[in-house]
């Protein structure tokens, strides 16, 4: 056994990890990254972790070949029965099993439904996500039972699998397979709750799970307030004693300027000057003159309300810098940014798409990185930016407040365009007028450790905590 493992085989904790996304098999955003990277870090600690994921039609079966391990398993759902097959693949480059639950519910080529989808040449309405994910959760538990995998902890994530604790209670009334199983529920984003008439999946997860956590210490406090609680603050306050915040890490192998396969020139703390080659390369690519002295300001995000891109106004064109924005999302935010690029083409470049390569190029090329979020459970982009020596300018909220400070970046509190403008102006002033201070800012970001190792140990502590003792009355 690996010497780094801190758990002996005897006490190996068994974890059943339920997630709607797992990178690299099926990813939409941060949830997938966390599921993939946290599982790896937990396995490194010696845990027996097994992941359950729906067998979506979009999973590339050539890249991730899977073997059928269960045929035609009956899963009782209310008064009817559904049949599933279960396939197994491993998380790439690990021995962590991923159980892929196959059922017609998950055939569509999308992870989340967005109305109608094209299937076999015809438009079909995607089955309701609420039912699909409730079924997935039930099917995952049935799979564990069939495989005789008796988990010490079922770790559910976000609203999709929030009903796990509820289902376990019901299943334990039938037999005692999960009698010793604890439940941990992780909130990755309170904004999506899985709401249906008379039921809120997120609320059920918060109320019924033994322990609850979210993805940064500051967000764990913020969600107890009306401003950030998204209507669930009262429920969350009831679980305050069992609620904690564990900061996400980033995949420091995938995001590494010294080895990154997407960028023009590699660099590290010791060869930071080489970073500017990436800037001039990107300037050329965008059709701008190459000038390594001009400050390049980057932003990579989903263009949605949460991310605060509406704080970037026309006034920003007065600043002495170039802007490169990459993202996709709601049309109104896309259009507002595209208008800036149309009006000031030599200063703003806006790319509307999901593009992993360009994202890495921006992290490597930029001097400053913007994250003006309205709220931010954790946020990965500010950490990635720092790892690439790009100095973050962020709103002081959630995980941004836990990772960015005066030593490694710039923060503003009040969510207004003028505050954001003011702090970005200050950052640019230091960039142009105080090169030594700027170098220090870059270096302190670059030297930080954003790996998952520390956070995985905190999850391990939660897994080892005893079951909840207080009895919460059902709030719904
Ligand atoms: P969220 O999970 O709310 O979308 P995070 O900051 O936690 O935000 O994670 C965003 C991740 O997705 C980062 O790895 C970021 O680089 C990546 N990303 C976001 N938008 C794009 C895009 N348009 N192209 C490539 N990568 C993107």
XYZ file of C-alpha atoms and ligand atoms in Angstrom:
503
model
C 0.000 0.000 0.000
C 1.127 3.541 -0.766
C 3.068 5.038 2.148
C 1.207 8.309 1.796
C -2.042 6.583 2.581
C -3.122 7.613 5.997
C -5.805 5.021 6.556
C -4.982 1.384 7.169
C -6.852 -1.222 5.148
C -8.678 -2.332 8.244
C -10.388 1.005 8.690
C -10.701 1.823 4.997
C -13.726 4.049 4.689
C -16.095 3.126 1.884
C -17.606 6.055 0.045
C -20.395 6.004 -2.501
C -20.025 9.302 -4.367
C -23.083 10.486 -6.301
C -22.759 13.211 -8.898
C -24.560 14.392 -12.034
C -21.191 15.340 -13.563
C -17.704 13.844 -13.429
C -14.792 15.349 -15.360
C -13.606 14.260 -17.896
C -16.534 11.942 -18.767
C -19.390 14.409 -18.438
C -18.815 18.044 -17.483
C -20.766 21.267 -17.612
C -18.987 23.248 -14.900
C -17.289 23.190 -11.517
C -19.317 20.229 -10.142
C -17.677 17.871 -12.664
C -14.194 19.174 -11.844
C -14.768 18.702 -8.131
C -16.179 15.188 -8.515
C -13.182 14.069 -10.595
C -10.382 15.802 -8.697
C -11.701 15.294 -5.148
C -12.244 11.559 -5.746
C -8.639 11.247 -6.891
C -7.339 13.059 -3.818
C -9.519 10.909 -1.519
C -8.324 7.696 -3.153
C -4.758 8.915 -2.570
C -5.597 9.082 1.127
C -6.513 5.405 0.973
C -10.308 5.575 0.845
C -12.358 3.060 -1.104
C -14.322 5.506 -3.208
C -16.793 4.519 -5.929
C -18.550 7.032 -8.123
C -22.038 6.734 -9.605
C -22.899 8.678 -12.751
C -25.798 8.392 -15.208
C -24.756 6.731 -18.459
C -25.497 9.810 -20.598
C -25.589 9.417 -24.354
C -22.802 11.987 -24.613
C -20.205 9.902 -22.774
C -17.518 8.997 -25.291
C -17.429 5.207 -25.179
C -14.267 5.009 -27.251
C -12.379 7.186 -24.812
C -13.966 5.626 -21.733
C -14.732 1.986 -22.507
C -17.127 0.476 -20.005
C -17.939 -3.136 -19.127
C -21.417 -4.315 -18.216
C -21.395 -5.537 -14.610
C -25.120 -5.741 -13.825
C -27.874 -6.760 -16.230
C -31.533 -5.947 -15.900
C -31.683 -4.860 -12.284
C -35.166 -3.947 -11.118
C -35.459 -0.657 -9.272
C -38.825 -0.094 -7.600
C -40.047 3.464 -8.140
C -43.268 4.186 -6.302
C -45.830 1.697 -7.599
C -43.846 0.749 -10.700
C -40.536 -0.845 -11.549
C -37.746 0.482 -13.743
C -34.978 -1.667 -15.167
C -31.338 -0.624 -15.277
C -28.061 -2.015 -16.574
C -24.880 -0.953 -14.845
C -21.557 -0.519 -16.604
C -18.193 0.047 -15.021
C -15.337 2.198 -16.206
C -12.537 3.722 -14.154
C -11.820 7.384 -13.618
C -9.005 7.882 -16.167
C -5.519 7.156 -14.819
C -6.902 5.817 -11.543
C -8.381 2.653 -10.121
C -11.504 4.475 -8.973
C -14.598 2.679 -10.312
C -17.324 4.722 -11.937
C -20.651 2.896 -12.067
C -22.572 4.133 -15.078
C -26.309 3.673 -14.643
C -28.002 2.914 -17.911
C -31.684 3.482 -18.458
C -33.683 5.215 -21.190
C -33.942 8.255 -18.944
C -30.293 9.043 -19.617
C -29.988 8.361 -23.326
C -30.177 11.992 -24.422
C -26.986 13.665 -25.473
C -27.250 16.361 -22.860
C -26.574 16.285 -19.148
C -29.329 18.718 -18.215
C -32.497 19.231 -20.142
C -33.023 22.542 -21.792
C -36.407 21.852 -23.337
C -36.381 19.908 -26.581
C -33.411 17.947 -27.853
C -32.540 16.260 -31.139
C -32.551 12.496 -30.784
C -32.256 10.032 -33.668
C -33.037 12.822 -36.102
C -36.224 13.866 -34.311
C -36.991 16.530 -31.784
C -37.903 14.907 -28.498
C -38.747 16.482 -25.194
C -36.110 15.502 -22.678
C -37.614 13.715 -19.697
C -37.996 15.930 -16.699
C -34.680 16.425 -14.882
C -36.276 16.215 -11.454
C -37.593 12.734 -12.094
C -34.440 11.604 -13.883
C -32.107 12.573 -11.070
C -34.359 11.271 -8.310
C -34.427 7.994 -10.210
C -30.663 8.078 -10.711
C -30.157 8.478 -6.945
C -32.430 5.534 -6.203
C -30.754 3.438 -8.899
C -27.292 4.255 -7.508
C -28.338 2.965 -4.079
C -29.829 -0.165 -5.656
C -26.535 -0.701 -7.494
C -24.511 -0.497 -4.268
C -26.816 -3.044 -2.681
C -26.625 -5.379 -5.652
C -22.815 -5.165 -5.562
C -22.919 -5.706 -1.821
C -20.971 -2.475 -1.389
C -21.997 -1.235 2.019
C -20.822 2.375 2.165
C -19.731 4.053 5.379
C -20.769 7.314 3.744
C -23.004 8.221 0.850
C -21.682 11.549 -0.402
C -24.359 13.361 -2.423
C -23.730 16.508 -4.430
C -26.029 19.399 -5.335
C -29.779 19.108 -5.836
C -29.584 16.229 -8.331
C -28.697 13.631 -5.716
C -30.028 15.492 -2.667
C -32.733 12.889 -2.006
C -30.160 10.211 -1.129
C -30.544 10.663 2.639
C -34.320 10.505 2.328
C -34.201 7.333 0.224
C -31.754 5.677 2.597
C -34.150 6.227 5.504
C -36.971 4.622 3.523
C -34.806 1.738 2.327
C -33.681 1.052 5.888
C -37.301 0.489 6.855
C -37.370 -2.393 4.334
C -34.006 -3.929 5.225
C -30.912 -2.821 7.032
C -28.415 -2.695 4.206
C -27.663 1.010 4.750
C -28.158 0.900 8.531
C -24.585 2.002 9.213
C -24.366 4.445 6.330
C -23.899 8.157 7.070
C -24.842 10.846 4.592
C -22.896 13.920 3.595
C -24.500 16.484 1.356
C -22.342 19.023 -0.490
C -23.858 22.240 -1.805
C -21.900 23.426 -4.830
C -24.335 26.168 -5.768
C -27.449 27.165 -3.882
C -28.861 28.924 -6.925
C -30.086 25.662 -8.485
C -32.343 23.867 -6.040
C -34.341 21.303 -7.951
C -37.708 22.882 -7.350
C -41.003 21.224 -8.050
C -44.498 21.639 -6.705
C -44.388 20.946 -2.983
C -40.791 19.770 -3.028
C -37.354 21.331 -3.015
C -34.630 18.723 -3.490
C -31.900 20.966 -2.116
C -33.911 21.615 1.064
C -34.479 17.868 1.521
C -30.742 17.250 1.229
C -29.962 19.933 3.791
C -32.579 18.683 6.251
C -32.128 14.949 5.987
C -28.389 14.430 5.590
C -26.203 13.764 8.622
C -23.733 16.447 7.605
C -23.860 19.298 5.139
C -21.017 21.274 3.643
C -20.403 23.811 0.962
C -17.359 24.659 -1.097
C -15.790 27.533 0.833
C -15.835 28.748 4.449
C -17.133 32.226 3.552
C -19.998 30.870 1.411
C -20.925 28.572 4.326
C -21.495 31.696 6.434
C -23.063 33.799 3.687
C -25.793 31.279 2.915
C -27.191 31.737 6.417
C -28.246 35.254 5.404
C -31.214 36.440 3.411
C -28.949 38.060 0.832
C -27.213 34.794 -0.118
C -29.518 32.075 1.234
C -31.664 31.922 -1.920
C -34.748 31.349 0.250
C -33.188 28.425 2.162
C -31.467 30.484 4.876
C -33.924 29.441 7.603
C -33.426 25.766 6.829
C -29.671 26.223 6.690
C -29.671 28.003 10.053
C -31.397 24.935 11.519
C -28.458 22.828 10.342
C -25.813 25.394 11.313
C -24.048 22.985 13.680
C -23.628 20.376 10.958
C -22.765 22.877 8.217
C -19.161 23.606 7.256
C -17.189 25.038 4.356
C -14.309 23.271 2.607
C -12.500 25.181 -0.095
C -12.251 23.479 -3.477
C -8.845 22.857 -4.976
C -7.850 22.877 -8.646
C -6.268 20.148 -10.732
C -2.696 21.396 -10.486
C -1.484 18.962 -13.162
C -3.995 20.107 -15.756
C -3.480 23.766 -14.874
C 0.295 24.044 -14.815
C 2.141 26.750 -16.797
C 5.308 24.642 -16.728
C 3.739 21.762 -18.680
C 0.477 23.084 -20.171
C 0.002 21.543 -23.616
C -2.201 24.416 -24.783
C 0.126 27.379 -24.293
C 2.852 28.817 -26.514
C 5.657 29.095 -23.968
C 6.097 27.244 -20.681
C 7.187 29.113 -17.578
C 7.381 28.796 -13.814
C 8.232 30.901 -10.747
C 11.879 30.771 -11.825
C 11.264 31.792 -15.449
C 8.382 34.207 -15.110
C 9.705 36.603 -17.758
C 8.832 33.970 -20.387
C 5.133 34.523 -19.602
C 5.039 37.622 -21.846
C 5.656 35.450 -24.940
C 2.174 34.068 -24.326
C 0.797 37.595 -24.213
C 2.319 38.688 -27.520
C 1.234 35.393 -29.120
C -2.368 35.963 -28.031
C -2.271 39.614 -29.153
C -1.246 38.431 -32.647
C -3.933 35.757 -32.608
C -6.546 38.410 -31.813
C -5.267 40.692 -34.588
C -3.766 43.252 -32.242
C -0.230 44.695 -32.459
C 2.246 42.775 -30.307
C 3.140 44.851 -27.279
C 4.313 43.154 -24.136
C 4.035 46.342 -22.074
C 0.299 46.878 -22.534
C -1.673 45.323 -19.698
C -3.825 42.423 -20.872
C -6.947 41.803 -18.786
C -8.665 38.396 -19.052
C -11.964 36.849 -18.036
C -13.183 33.269 -18.586
C -16.619 32.420 -17.304
C -20.217 31.485 -17.924
C -21.992 34.673 -19.003
C -24.831 34.466 -16.494
C -26.205 36.733 -13.754
C -24.094 35.103 -11.014
C -20.839 36.090 -12.664
C -21.411 39.876 -12.581
C -20.197 40.584 -16.113
C -22.828 43.330 -16.317
C -20.459 45.427 -14.158
C -18.219 45.795 -17.211
C -19.516 48.980 -18.799
C -18.487 51.269 -21.621
C -16.535 53.369 -19.137
C -13.970 50.553 -18.988
C -12.845 51.597 -22.482
C -11.157 54.600 -20.817
C -8.694 52.281 -19.085
C -5.228 51.810 -20.510
C -5.391 48.062 -21.196
C -6.721 45.399 -23.545
C -9.556 43.042 -22.588
C -10.072 39.448 -23.706
C -13.323 37.814 -22.569
C -14.201 34.151 -23.158
C -17.527 32.629 -22.221
C -21.034 31.652 -23.181
C -24.398 31.831 -21.520
C -27.336 34.194 -21.610
C -27.782 36.271 -24.733
C -28.230 39.603 -22.971
C -24.811 39.349 -21.333
C -23.188 38.033 -24.500
C -24.664 40.887 -26.552
C -23.595 43.602 -24.109
C -19.987 42.409 -24.252
C -20.082 41.874 -28.015
C -21.256 45.481 -28.392
C -18.183 46.706 -26.551
C -15.968 44.668 -28.872
C -17.772 46.082 -31.887
C -17.378 49.651 -30.692
C -13.800 49.315 -29.417
C -12.283 46.521 -31.499
C -8.708 47.440 -30.658
C -9.355 47.217 -26.968
C -11.992 44.504 -26.416
C -12.045 40.997 -27.832
C -15.040 38.798 -26.952
C -15.284 35.099 -27.827
C -18.619 33.402 -27.275
C -17.897 29.695 -26.915
C -16.547 26.992 -24.633
C -12.893 26.594 -25.574
C -10.466 24.851 -23.227
C -7.405 25.831 -25.276
C -8.266 29.526 -25.450
C -9.074 29.491 -21.726
C -5.543 28.242 -20.965
C -4.054 30.749 -23.413
C -5.867 33.561 -21.597
C -4.704 32.400 -18.159
C -1.117 32.275 -19.462
C -1.224 35.537 -21.444
C -3.097 37.867 -19.105
C -1.574 40.200 -16.506
C -4.872 40.729 -14.692
C -7.853 38.393 -14.342
C -11.396 39.539 -13.531
C -13.947 37.749 -11.325
C -16.683 40.277 -10.430
C -19.257 37.698 -9.230
C -22.512 38.657 -7.476
C -22.024 35.497 -5.426
C -19.451 32.746 -5.771
C -19.638 29.458 -3.831
C -15.937 28.855 -4.423
C -14.753 29.915 -7.877
C -11.917 28.168 -9.641
C -10.859 30.757 -12.208
C -9.194 33.113 -9.695
C -7.087 30.196 -8.419
C -6.176 29.073 -11.927
C -5.258 32.671 -12.829
C -2.943 32.940 -9.826
C -1.290 29.663 -10.733
C -0.478 31.267 -14.101
C 0.845 34.528 -12.574
C -2.198 36.571 -13.590
C -3.244 38.891 -10.764
C -6.937 38.555 -9.827
C -9.299 41.493 -9.376
C -12.357 40.037 -7.657
C -15.490 40.866 -5.753
C -15.115 40.036 -2.069
C -17.662 37.226 -1.763
C -17.740 33.461 -1.106
C -14.630 31.542 -2.104
C -13.185 34.661 -3.728
C -12.905 36.204 -0.252
C -11.160 33.046 0.977
C -8.527 32.999 -1.764
C -7.791 36.600 -2.797
C -6.312 39.274 -0.535
C -4.054 42.337 -0.666
C -0.936 40.179 -0.980
C -1.980 38.334 -4.127
C -4.629 40.515 -5.794
C -7.301 43.215 -5.563
C -10.784 43.059 -4.087
C -13.905 45.219 -4.021
C -16.913 44.755 -1.809
C -19.834 46.836 -3.072
C -21.383 45.292 -6.167
C -21.296 48.371 -8.400
C -19.654 49.171 -11.725
C -17.940 52.209 -10.206
C -16.315 50.186 -7.391
C -15.132 47.612 -9.878
C -13.805 50.325 -12.188
C -12.006 52.012 -9.295
C -10.216 48.868 -8.162
C -9.225 47.868 -11.684
C -7.803 51.394 -12.215
C -5.757 50.963 -9.029
C -4.454 47.613 -10.199
C -3.415 49.109 -13.551
C -1.649 51.986 -11.806
C 0.479 49.533 -9.851
C 1.077 47.445 -12.969
C 2.460 50.447 -14.881
C 4.103 52.437 -12.096
C 5.345 49.941 -9.519
C 6.857 46.958 -11.322
C 8.491 45.559 -8.178
C 5.238 45.562 -6.231
C 3.552 43.970 -9.258
C 6.170 41.238 -9.398
C 5.495 40.486 -5.718
C 1.770 40.179 -6.347
C 2.372 37.736 -9.191
C 4.839 35.687 -7.199
C 2.658 35.332 -4.141
C -0.158 33.964 -6.322
C 2.183 31.607 -8.148
C 3.611 30.226 -4.926
C 0.264 29.375 -3.377
C -0.776 25.752 -3.052
C -4.186 25.195 -4.620
C -3.966 21.407 -4.758
C -6.760 19.203 -3.436
C -4.634 17.469 -0.803
C -5.518 19.787 2.089
C -9.225 19.861 1.285
C -9.398 16.079 0.843
C -8.154 15.707 4.425
C -10.943 17.992 5.587
C -13.489 15.812 3.762
C -11.957 12.795 5.452
C -12.590 14.468 8.819
C -16.248 14.930 7.884
C -16.528 11.289 6.788
C -15.196 10.255 10.190
C -17.542 12.467 12.194
C -20.302 10.712 14.069
C -23.857 10.808 12.808
C -26.045 13.803 13.577
C -27.589 13.689 17.002
C -30.149 16.440 16.965
C -33.549 15.775 15.548
C -34.757 18.301 13.016
C -38.447 18.581 12.354
C -39.319 18.433 8.710
C -39.491 22.018 7.556
C -41.131 21.518 4.176
P -18.718 27.656 -12.347
O -18.575 26.250 -11.822
O -19.700 28.502 -11.594
O -18.941 27.732 -13.813
P -15.933 27.945 -11.583
O -15.051 29.143 -11.482
O -16.110 27.127 -10.342
O -17.323 28.434 -12.139
O -15.393 26.939 -12.736
C -15.327 27.337 -14.059
C -14.428 26.376 -14.836
O -14.909 26.308 -16.195
C -12.981 26.847 -14.943
O -12.162 25.711 -15.113
C -12.987 27.686 -16.231
O -11.705 27.774 -16.835
C -13.936 26.868 -17.089
N -14.652 27.669 -18.101
C -15.707 28.505 -17.898
N -16.133 29.020 -19.069
C -15.326 28.505 -20.033
C -15.249 28.663 -21.452
N -16.092 29.446 -22.121
N -14.294 27.978 -22.126
C -13.423 27.178 -21.439
N -13.438 26.986 -20.119
C -14.381 27.638 -19.419
